[in-house]
Amino acid sequence: MKVVFLGTGGTIPTEKRKHPTLALTREGEVFLFDCGEGAQTQIFKARLGIAPIRVILVSHLHGDHVLGIPGLLMTMTQSNRSQPLSIIGPAGVSKWIRHICEDLTFHTSFEIEVKEVGPEPVLVSSQYQIDAFPLEHGIPTLGYRFQEAERPGRFRVGEATRLGVPKGPLWGQLQAGHSVKLKGGDEVHPQQVLGPPRPGLKIVYAVDSRPCEETVQAASGADLLIHDGMFLSEDVEKAKARGHSTATEAAQLAFRAKAKRLVLTHVSPRYRGESNRFLKQACKVFPQTIIAEDFMEIELRHQDA
Ligand SMILES: [Zn+2]
Ligand SMILES: [Zn+2]
């Protein structure tokens, strides 16, 4: 699983930091978190391709997070996309997508499934689940948690041997969760030879927002927390007034949540060239902090792999 930062800037883009857009790639699928202006060109530059985009998860309807959607939909249509695209977001997202299609008088070559988020998980498969939670930003804004399903426990070779399971296809069947029958007629069940289930990876996206309890809970033990880090700590009053966070506040939240790593993004253009100051302030509280840059990639691996 890999996270690619396609846009890490604030409300006004700069040459180095474009509008907020993040891609999570997993087994051939791309999950887009927000889709700022120019997202599609960033996607091309990052060589991700637009065909594998499975879903766009919209945090809120501020222009810097959604103005890349019209262009992306048009390019998808020009490319004759046929597989459906999901767009998930807060109340109002359906109206926005409808307006794009009606006002720009174009018909997509594929079905768009728009979902305004309620309390239930927003996307579930056998391998992962995505949940939304409310953020504090002055207008309805959602954070998202991407949680992989638990993986089967480790195969205990010694135990399998002791139970008389011969090395070969039967081991594979047990590893895949199926019971097997031995030559003598005895049955061996997966739970007899597998260790405890191993947790999947957890990634949390909380942009734009003040620090809030919902994020602390969602990010509990997260492998990666991607959080609004728009301001340096001396500008905390500006952060409060505009519904954003400072580097120190985001770091305090990551510490409380016991997250494994924190990435600060949505960096205000006023601090051009001051990434080191963000890092210094955050690392005082939470040393495992990274300041996002456009096109930065983070590989996530299971710690027991
Ligand atoms: Zn924003
Ligand atoms: Zn905003």
GROMACS .gro file of C-alpha atoms and ligand atoms in nm:
model
  307
    1MET     CA    1   0.000   0.000   0.000
    2LYS     CA    2   0.133   0.341  -0.093
    3VAL     CA    3   0.024   0.698  -0.024
    4VAL     CA    4   0.113   0.964  -0.284
    5PHE     CA    5   0.079   1.332  -0.196
    6LEU     CA    6  -0.040   1.505  -0.512
    7GLY     CA    7  -0.123   1.842  -0.360
    8THR     CA    8  -0.006   1.964  -0.021
    9GLY     CA    9  -0.077   2.337  -0.034
   10GLY     CA   10  -0.327   2.565   0.131
   11THR     CA   11  -0.610   2.763  -0.020
   12ILE     CA   12  -0.385   2.939  -0.270
   13PRO     CA   13  -0.164   2.703  -0.472
   14THR     CA   14   0.205   2.776  -0.530
   15GLU     CA   15   0.448   2.637  -0.781
   16LYS     CA   16   0.565   2.377  -0.532
   17ARG     CA   17   0.240   2.304  -0.348
   18LYS     CA   18  -0.080   2.241  -0.543
   19HIS     CA   19  -0.431   2.214  -0.404
   20PRO     CA   20  -0.513   1.926  -0.165
   21THR     CA   21  -0.524   1.585  -0.333
   22LEU     CA   22  -0.400   1.254  -0.198
   23ALA     CA   23  -0.389   0.912  -0.363
   24LEU     CA   24  -0.381   0.582  -0.179
   25THR     CA   25  -0.289   0.292  -0.404
   26ARG     CA   26  -0.356  -0.066  -0.308
   27GLU     CA   27  -0.350  -0.378  -0.524
   28GLY     CA   28  -0.417  -0.192  -0.848
   29GLU     CA   29  -0.687   0.038  -0.711
   30VAL     CA   30  -0.649   0.410  -0.645
   31PHE     CA   31  -0.848   0.588  -0.375
   32LEU     CA   32  -0.843   0.965  -0.417
   33PHE     CA   33  -0.887   1.178  -0.107
   34ASP     CA   34  -1.002   1.522  -0.224
   35CYS     CA   35  -0.947   1.641  -0.576
   36GLY     CA   36  -0.809   1.993  -0.590
   37GLU     CA   37  -0.771   2.205  -0.900
   38GLY     CA   38  -0.511   2.054  -1.134
   39ALA     CA   39  -0.535   1.711  -0.969
   40GLN     CA   40  -0.540   1.529  -1.301
   41THR     CA   41  -0.210   1.678  -1.418
   42GLN     CA   42  -0.056   1.589  -1.082
   43ILE     CA   43  -0.189   1.234  -1.128
   44PHE     CA   44  -0.024   1.212  -1.471
   45LYS     CA   45   0.305   1.351  -1.339
   46ALA     CA   46   0.301   1.094  -1.058
   47ARG     CA   47   0.237   0.824  -1.323
   48LEU     CA   48  -0.065   0.690  -1.139
   49GLY     CA   49  -0.306   0.694  -1.434
   50ILE     CA   50  -0.672   0.780  -1.401
   51ALA     CA   51  -0.820   0.444  -1.502
   52PRO     CA   52  -0.747   0.276  -1.166
   53ILE     CA   53  -0.928   0.547  -0.968
   54ARG     CA   54  -1.203   0.359  -0.786
   55VAL     CA   55  -1.344   0.632  -0.566
   56ILE     CA   56  -1.309   1.002  -0.482
   57LEU     CA   57  -1.357   1.074  -0.111
   58VAL     CA   58  -1.444   1.440  -0.068
   59SER     CA   59  -1.372   1.599   0.269
   60HIS     CA   60  -1.581   1.913   0.215
   61LEU     CA   61  -1.708   2.149  -0.048
   62HIS     CA   62  -1.446   2.423  -0.028
   63GLY     CA   63  -1.314   2.495  -0.376
   64ASP     CA   64  -0.953   2.401  -0.302
   65HIS     CA   65  -1.069   2.040  -0.236
   66VAL     CA   66  -1.313   1.980  -0.521
   67LEU     CA   67  -1.235   2.200  -0.821
   68GLY     CA   68  -1.030   1.924  -0.984
   69ILE     CA   69  -1.335   1.698  -1.016
   70PRO     CA   70  -1.489   1.852  -1.333
   71GLY     CA   71  -1.168   1.821  -1.535
   72LEU     CA   72  -1.103   1.470  -1.409
   73LEU     CA   73  -1.454   1.354  -1.506
   74MET     CA   74  -1.413   1.504  -1.852
   75THR     CA   75  -1.077   1.331  -1.905
   76MET     CA   76  -1.222   1.001  -1.785
   77THR     CA   77  -1.499   1.039  -2.042
   78GLN     CA   78  -1.252   1.132  -2.317
   79SER     CA   79  -1.065   0.813  -2.227
   80ASN     CA   80  -1.387   0.611  -2.273
   81ARG     CA   81  -1.394   0.491  -1.917
   82SER     CA   82  -1.670   0.237  -1.867
   83GLN     CA   83  -1.632   0.118  -1.508
   84PRO     CA   84  -1.840   0.309  -1.250
   85LEU     CA   85  -1.682   0.572  -1.028
   86SER     CA   86  -1.788   0.632  -0.667
   87ILE     CA   87  -1.786   0.982  -0.525
   88ILE     CA   88  -1.838   1.002  -0.150
   89GLY     CA   89  -1.872   1.318   0.055
   90PRO     CA   90  -2.074   1.530   0.294
   91ALA     CA   91  -2.426   1.660   0.230
   92GLY     CA   92  -2.427   1.873  -0.084
   93VAL     CA   93  -2.183   1.660  -0.283
   94SER     CA   94  -2.465   1.512  -0.499
   95LYS     CA   95  -2.583   1.859  -0.595
   96TRP     CA   96  -2.228   1.965  -0.684
   97ILE     CA   97  -2.173   1.664  -0.912
   98ARG     CA   98  -2.516   1.711  -1.074
   99HIS     CA   99  -2.431   2.076  -1.144
  100ILE     CA  100  -2.098   1.984  -1.301
  101CYS     CA  101  -2.271   1.749  -1.545
  102GLU     CA  102  -2.570   1.975  -1.616
  103ASP     CA  103  -2.396   2.311  -1.634
  104LEU     CA  104  -2.107   2.185  -1.843
  105THR     CA  105  -2.357   1.988  -2.056
  106PHE     CA  106  -2.157   1.672  -2.077
  107HIS     CA  107  -2.247   1.311  -2.021
  108THR     CA  108  -1.995   1.082  -1.864
  109SER     CA  109  -1.919   0.757  -2.045
  110PHE     CA  110  -1.954   0.576  -1.711
  111GLU     CA  111  -2.190   0.569  -1.417
  112ILE     CA  112  -2.117   0.795  -1.119
  113GLU     CA  113  -2.240   0.661  -0.787
  114VAL     CA  114  -2.262   0.956  -0.551
  115LYS     CA  115  -2.307   0.888  -0.182
  116GLU     CA  116  -2.367   1.147   0.086
  117VAL     CA  117  -2.225   1.005   0.405
  118GLY     CA  118  -2.437   0.877   0.691
  119PRO     CA  119  -2.326   0.692   1.005
  120GLU     CA  120  -2.257   0.358   0.830
  121PRO     CA  121  -1.920   0.267   0.675
  122VAL     CA  122  -1.886   0.440   0.340
  123LEU     CA  123  -1.715   0.161   0.148
  124VAL     CA  124  -1.667  -0.201   0.247
  125SER     CA  125  -1.493  -0.489   0.074
  126SER     CA  126  -1.361  -0.821   0.202
  127GLN     CA  127  -1.016  -0.661   0.224
  128TYR     CA  128  -1.082  -0.315   0.367
  129GLN     CA  129  -1.334  -0.075   0.511
  130ILE     CA  130  -1.355   0.303   0.482
  131ASP     CA  131  -1.536   0.502   0.751
  132ALA     CA  132  -1.609   0.873   0.770
  133PHE     CA  133  -1.615   1.088   1.082
  134PRO     CA  134  -1.700   1.456   1.140
  135LEU     CA  135  -1.428   1.720   1.155
  136GLU     CA  136  -1.439   2.078   1.287
  137HIS     CA  137  -1.403   2.325   1.003
  138GLY     CA  138  -1.704   2.555   1.010
  139ILE     CA  139  -1.890   2.374   0.731
  140PRO     CA  140  -1.980   2.001   0.710
  141THR     CA  141  -1.642   1.831   0.675
  142LEU     CA  142  -1.547   1.464   0.692
  143GLY     CA  143  -1.234   1.281   0.786
  144TYR     CA  144  -1.180   0.929   0.652
  145ARG     CA  145  -1.031   0.615   0.800
  146PHE     CA  146  -0.905   0.342   0.567
  147GLN     CA  147  -0.876   0.016   0.760
  148GLU     CA  148  -0.751  -0.308   0.609
  149ALA     CA  149  -0.920  -0.629   0.722
  150GLU     CA  150  -0.741  -0.852   0.972
  151ARG     CA  151  -0.504  -1.099   0.813
  152PRO     CA  152  -0.484  -1.467   0.915
  153GLY     CA  153  -0.231  -1.549   1.185
  154ARG     CA  154   0.112  -1.695   1.116
  155PHE     CA  155   0.129  -2.060   1.013
  156ARG     CA  156   0.284  -2.262   1.297
  157VAL     CA  157   0.493  -2.523   1.122
  158GLY     CA  158   0.579  -2.707   1.445
  159GLU     CA  159   0.215  -2.747   1.538
  160ALA     CA  160   0.117  -2.865   1.188
  161THR     CA  161   0.396  -3.124   1.198
  162ARG     CA  162   0.296  -3.239   1.546
  163LEU     CA  163  -0.061  -3.290   1.425
  164GLY     CA  164   0.069  -3.499   1.134
  165VAL     CA  165  -0.018  -3.259   0.850
  166PRO     CA  166   0.231  -3.336   0.570
  167LYS     CA  167   0.411  -3.042   0.409
  168GLY     CA  168   0.243  -2.952   0.078
  169PRO     CA  169  -0.101  -2.843  -0.046
  170LEU     CA  170  -0.269  -2.916   0.290
  171TRP     CA  171  -0.057  -2.643   0.454
  172GLY     CA  172  -0.179  -2.396   0.193
  173GLN     CA  173  -0.542  -2.495   0.252
  174LEU     CA  174  -0.504  -2.445   0.627
  175GLN     CA  175  -0.332  -2.110   0.569
  176ALA     CA  176  -0.625  -2.005   0.349
  177GLY     CA  177  -0.865  -2.082   0.635
  178HIS     CA  178  -0.996  -2.424   0.526
  179SER     CA  179  -1.010  -2.739   0.741
  180VAL     CA  180  -0.831  -3.043   0.599
  181LYS     CA  181  -0.872  -3.421   0.634
  182LEU     CA  182  -0.565  -3.634   0.698
  183LYS     CA  183  -0.510  -3.983   0.549
  184GLY     CA  184  -0.601  -4.150   0.877
  185GLY     CA  185  -0.936  -3.968   0.880
  186ASP     CA  186  -0.851  -3.704   1.142
  187GLU     CA  187  -0.957  -3.346   1.066
  188VAL     CA  188  -0.734  -3.045   1.136
  189HIS     CA  189  -0.882  -2.696   1.160
  190PRO     CA  190  -0.708  -2.368   1.076
  191GLN     CA  191  -0.731  -2.235   1.433
  192GLN     CA  192  -0.518  -2.532   1.547
  193VAL     CA  193  -0.220  -2.430   1.334
  194LEU     CA  194  -0.255  -2.054   1.289
  195GLY     CA  195  -0.145  -1.787   1.535
  196PRO     CA  196  -0.373  -1.499   1.637
  197PRO     CA  197  -0.510  -1.283   1.352
  198ARG     CA  198  -0.283  -0.993   1.255
  199PRO     CA  199  -0.418  -0.640   1.219
  200GLY     CA  200  -0.428  -0.471   0.880
  201LEU     CA  201  -0.294  -0.124   0.812
  202LYS     CA  202  -0.487   0.182   0.919
  203ILE     CA  203  -0.461   0.524   0.754
  204VAL     CA  204  -0.650   0.834   0.863
  205TYR     CA  205  -0.706   1.151   0.657
  206ALA     CA  206  -0.820   1.457   0.856
  207VAL     CA  207  -0.800   1.770   0.639
  208ASP     CA  208  -0.927   2.054   0.687
  209SER     CA  209  -0.987   2.068   1.059
  210ARG     CA  210  -0.920   2.196   1.404
  211PRO     CA  211  -0.788   1.917   1.628
  212CYS     CA  212  -1.091   1.719   1.749
  213GLU     CA  213  -1.181   1.415   1.960
  214GLU     CA  214  -1.333   1.230   1.663
  215THR     CA  215  -0.992   1.233   1.493
  216VAL     CA  216  -0.818   1.113   1.810
  217GLN     CA  217  -1.055   0.817   1.823
  218ALA     CA  218  -1.039   0.738   1.451
  219ALA     CA  219  -0.659   0.762   1.450
  220SER     CA  220  -0.610   0.544   1.758
  221GLY     CA  221  -0.299   0.337   1.684
  222ALA     CA  222  -0.310   0.437   1.315
  223ASP     CA  223  -0.009   0.346   1.101
  224LEU     CA  224  -0.035   0.686   0.935
  225LEU     CA  225  -0.226   0.999   1.033
  226ILE     CA  226  -0.245   1.266   0.763
  227HIS     CA  227  -0.357   1.586   0.932
  228ASP     CA  228  -0.417   1.953   0.862
  229GLY     CA  229  -0.101   2.140   0.953
  230MET     CA  230  -0.174   2.474   0.795
  231PHE     CA  231  -0.013   2.707   1.047
  232LEU     CA  232   0.298   2.745   1.258
  233SER     CA  233   0.228   2.749   1.630
  234GLU     CA  234   0.266   3.126   1.674
  235ASP     CA  235  -0.035   3.169   1.443
  236VAL     CA  236  -0.270   2.958   1.654
  237GLU     CA  237  -0.531   3.233   1.664
  238LYS     CA  238  -0.545   3.236   1.284
  239ALA     CA  239  -0.577   2.856   1.288
  240LYS     CA  240  -0.869   2.878   1.532
  241ALA     CA  241  -1.043   3.152   1.333
  242ARG     CA  242  -1.016   2.963   1.004
  243GLY     CA  243  -1.086   2.610   1.124
  244HIS     CA  244  -0.735   2.475   1.071
  245SER     CA  245  -0.457   2.338   1.294
  246THR     CA  246  -0.103   2.430   1.386
  247ALA     CA  247   0.192   2.195   1.361
  248THR     CA  248   0.201   2.163   1.741
  249GLU     CA  249  -0.173   2.094   1.770
  250ALA     CA  250  -0.158   1.821   1.507
  251ALA     CA  251   0.143   1.668   1.683
  252GLN     CA  252  -0.037   1.672   2.018
  253LEU     CA  253  -0.331   1.494   1.856
  254ALA     CA  254  -0.106   1.228   1.700
  255PHE     CA  255   0.060   1.175   2.040
  256ARG     CA  256  -0.274   1.132   2.216
  257ALA     CA  257  -0.399   0.894   1.947
  258LYS     CA  258  -0.077   0.688   1.974
  259ALA     CA  259  -0.046   0.705   1.596
  260LYS     CA  260   0.272   0.553   1.454
  261ARG     CA  261   0.345   0.837   1.207
  262LEU     CA  262   0.207   1.184   1.139
  263VAL     CA  263   0.217   1.371   0.809
  264LEU     CA  264   0.132   1.742   0.811
  265THR     CA  265  -0.028   1.875   0.494
  266HIS     CA  266  -0.236   2.169   0.365
  267VAL     CA  267   0.057   2.399   0.445
  268SER     CA  268  -0.023   2.768   0.412
  269PRO     CA  269   0.157   2.949   0.124
  270ARG     CA  270   0.259   3.222   0.372
  271TYR     CA  271   0.535   2.991   0.500
  272ARG     CA  272   0.719   2.930   0.175
  273GLY     CA  273   1.054   2.762   0.249
  274GLU     CA  274   0.978   2.714   0.619
  275SER     CA  275   0.913   2.338   0.625
  276ASN     CA  276   1.192   2.296   0.877
  277ARG     CA  277   1.015   2.518   1.128
  278PHE     CA  278   0.699   2.303   1.094
  279LEU     CA  279   0.909   1.995   1.149
  280LYS     CA  280   1.084   2.139   1.453
  281GLN     CA  281   0.762   2.247   1.622
  282ALA     CA  282   0.583   1.918   1.557
  283CYS     CA  283   0.877   1.692   1.643
  284LYS     CA  284   0.911   1.851   1.986
  285VAL     CA  285   0.579   1.684   2.069
  286PHE     CA  286   0.568   1.392   1.825
  287PRO     CA  287   0.904   1.296   1.674
  288GLN     CA  288   0.758   1.067   1.407
  289THR     CA  289   0.635   1.365   1.202
  290ILE     CA  290   0.689   1.427   0.831
  291ILE     CA  291   0.601   1.746   0.641
  292ALA     CA  292   0.429   1.657   0.316
  293GLU     CA  293   0.568   1.777  -0.017
  294ASP     CA  294   0.399   1.740  -0.357
  295PHE     CA  295   0.485   1.398  -0.508
  296MET     CA  296   0.615   1.260  -0.178
  297GLU     CA  297   0.537   0.889  -0.151
  298ILE     CA  298   0.507   0.679   0.162
  299GLU     CA  299   0.512   0.299   0.139
  300LEU     CA  300   0.321   0.124   0.412
  301ARG     CA  301   0.415  -0.228   0.505
  302HIS     CA  302   0.280  -0.468   0.763
  303GLN     CA  303   0.519  -0.455   1.053
  304ASP     CA  304   0.524  -0.831   1.088
  305ALA     CA  305   0.583  -0.889   0.715
  306ZN      ZN  306  -0.864   2.353   0.234
  307ZN      ZN  307  -1.170   2.412   0.387
   0.00000   0.00000   0.00000
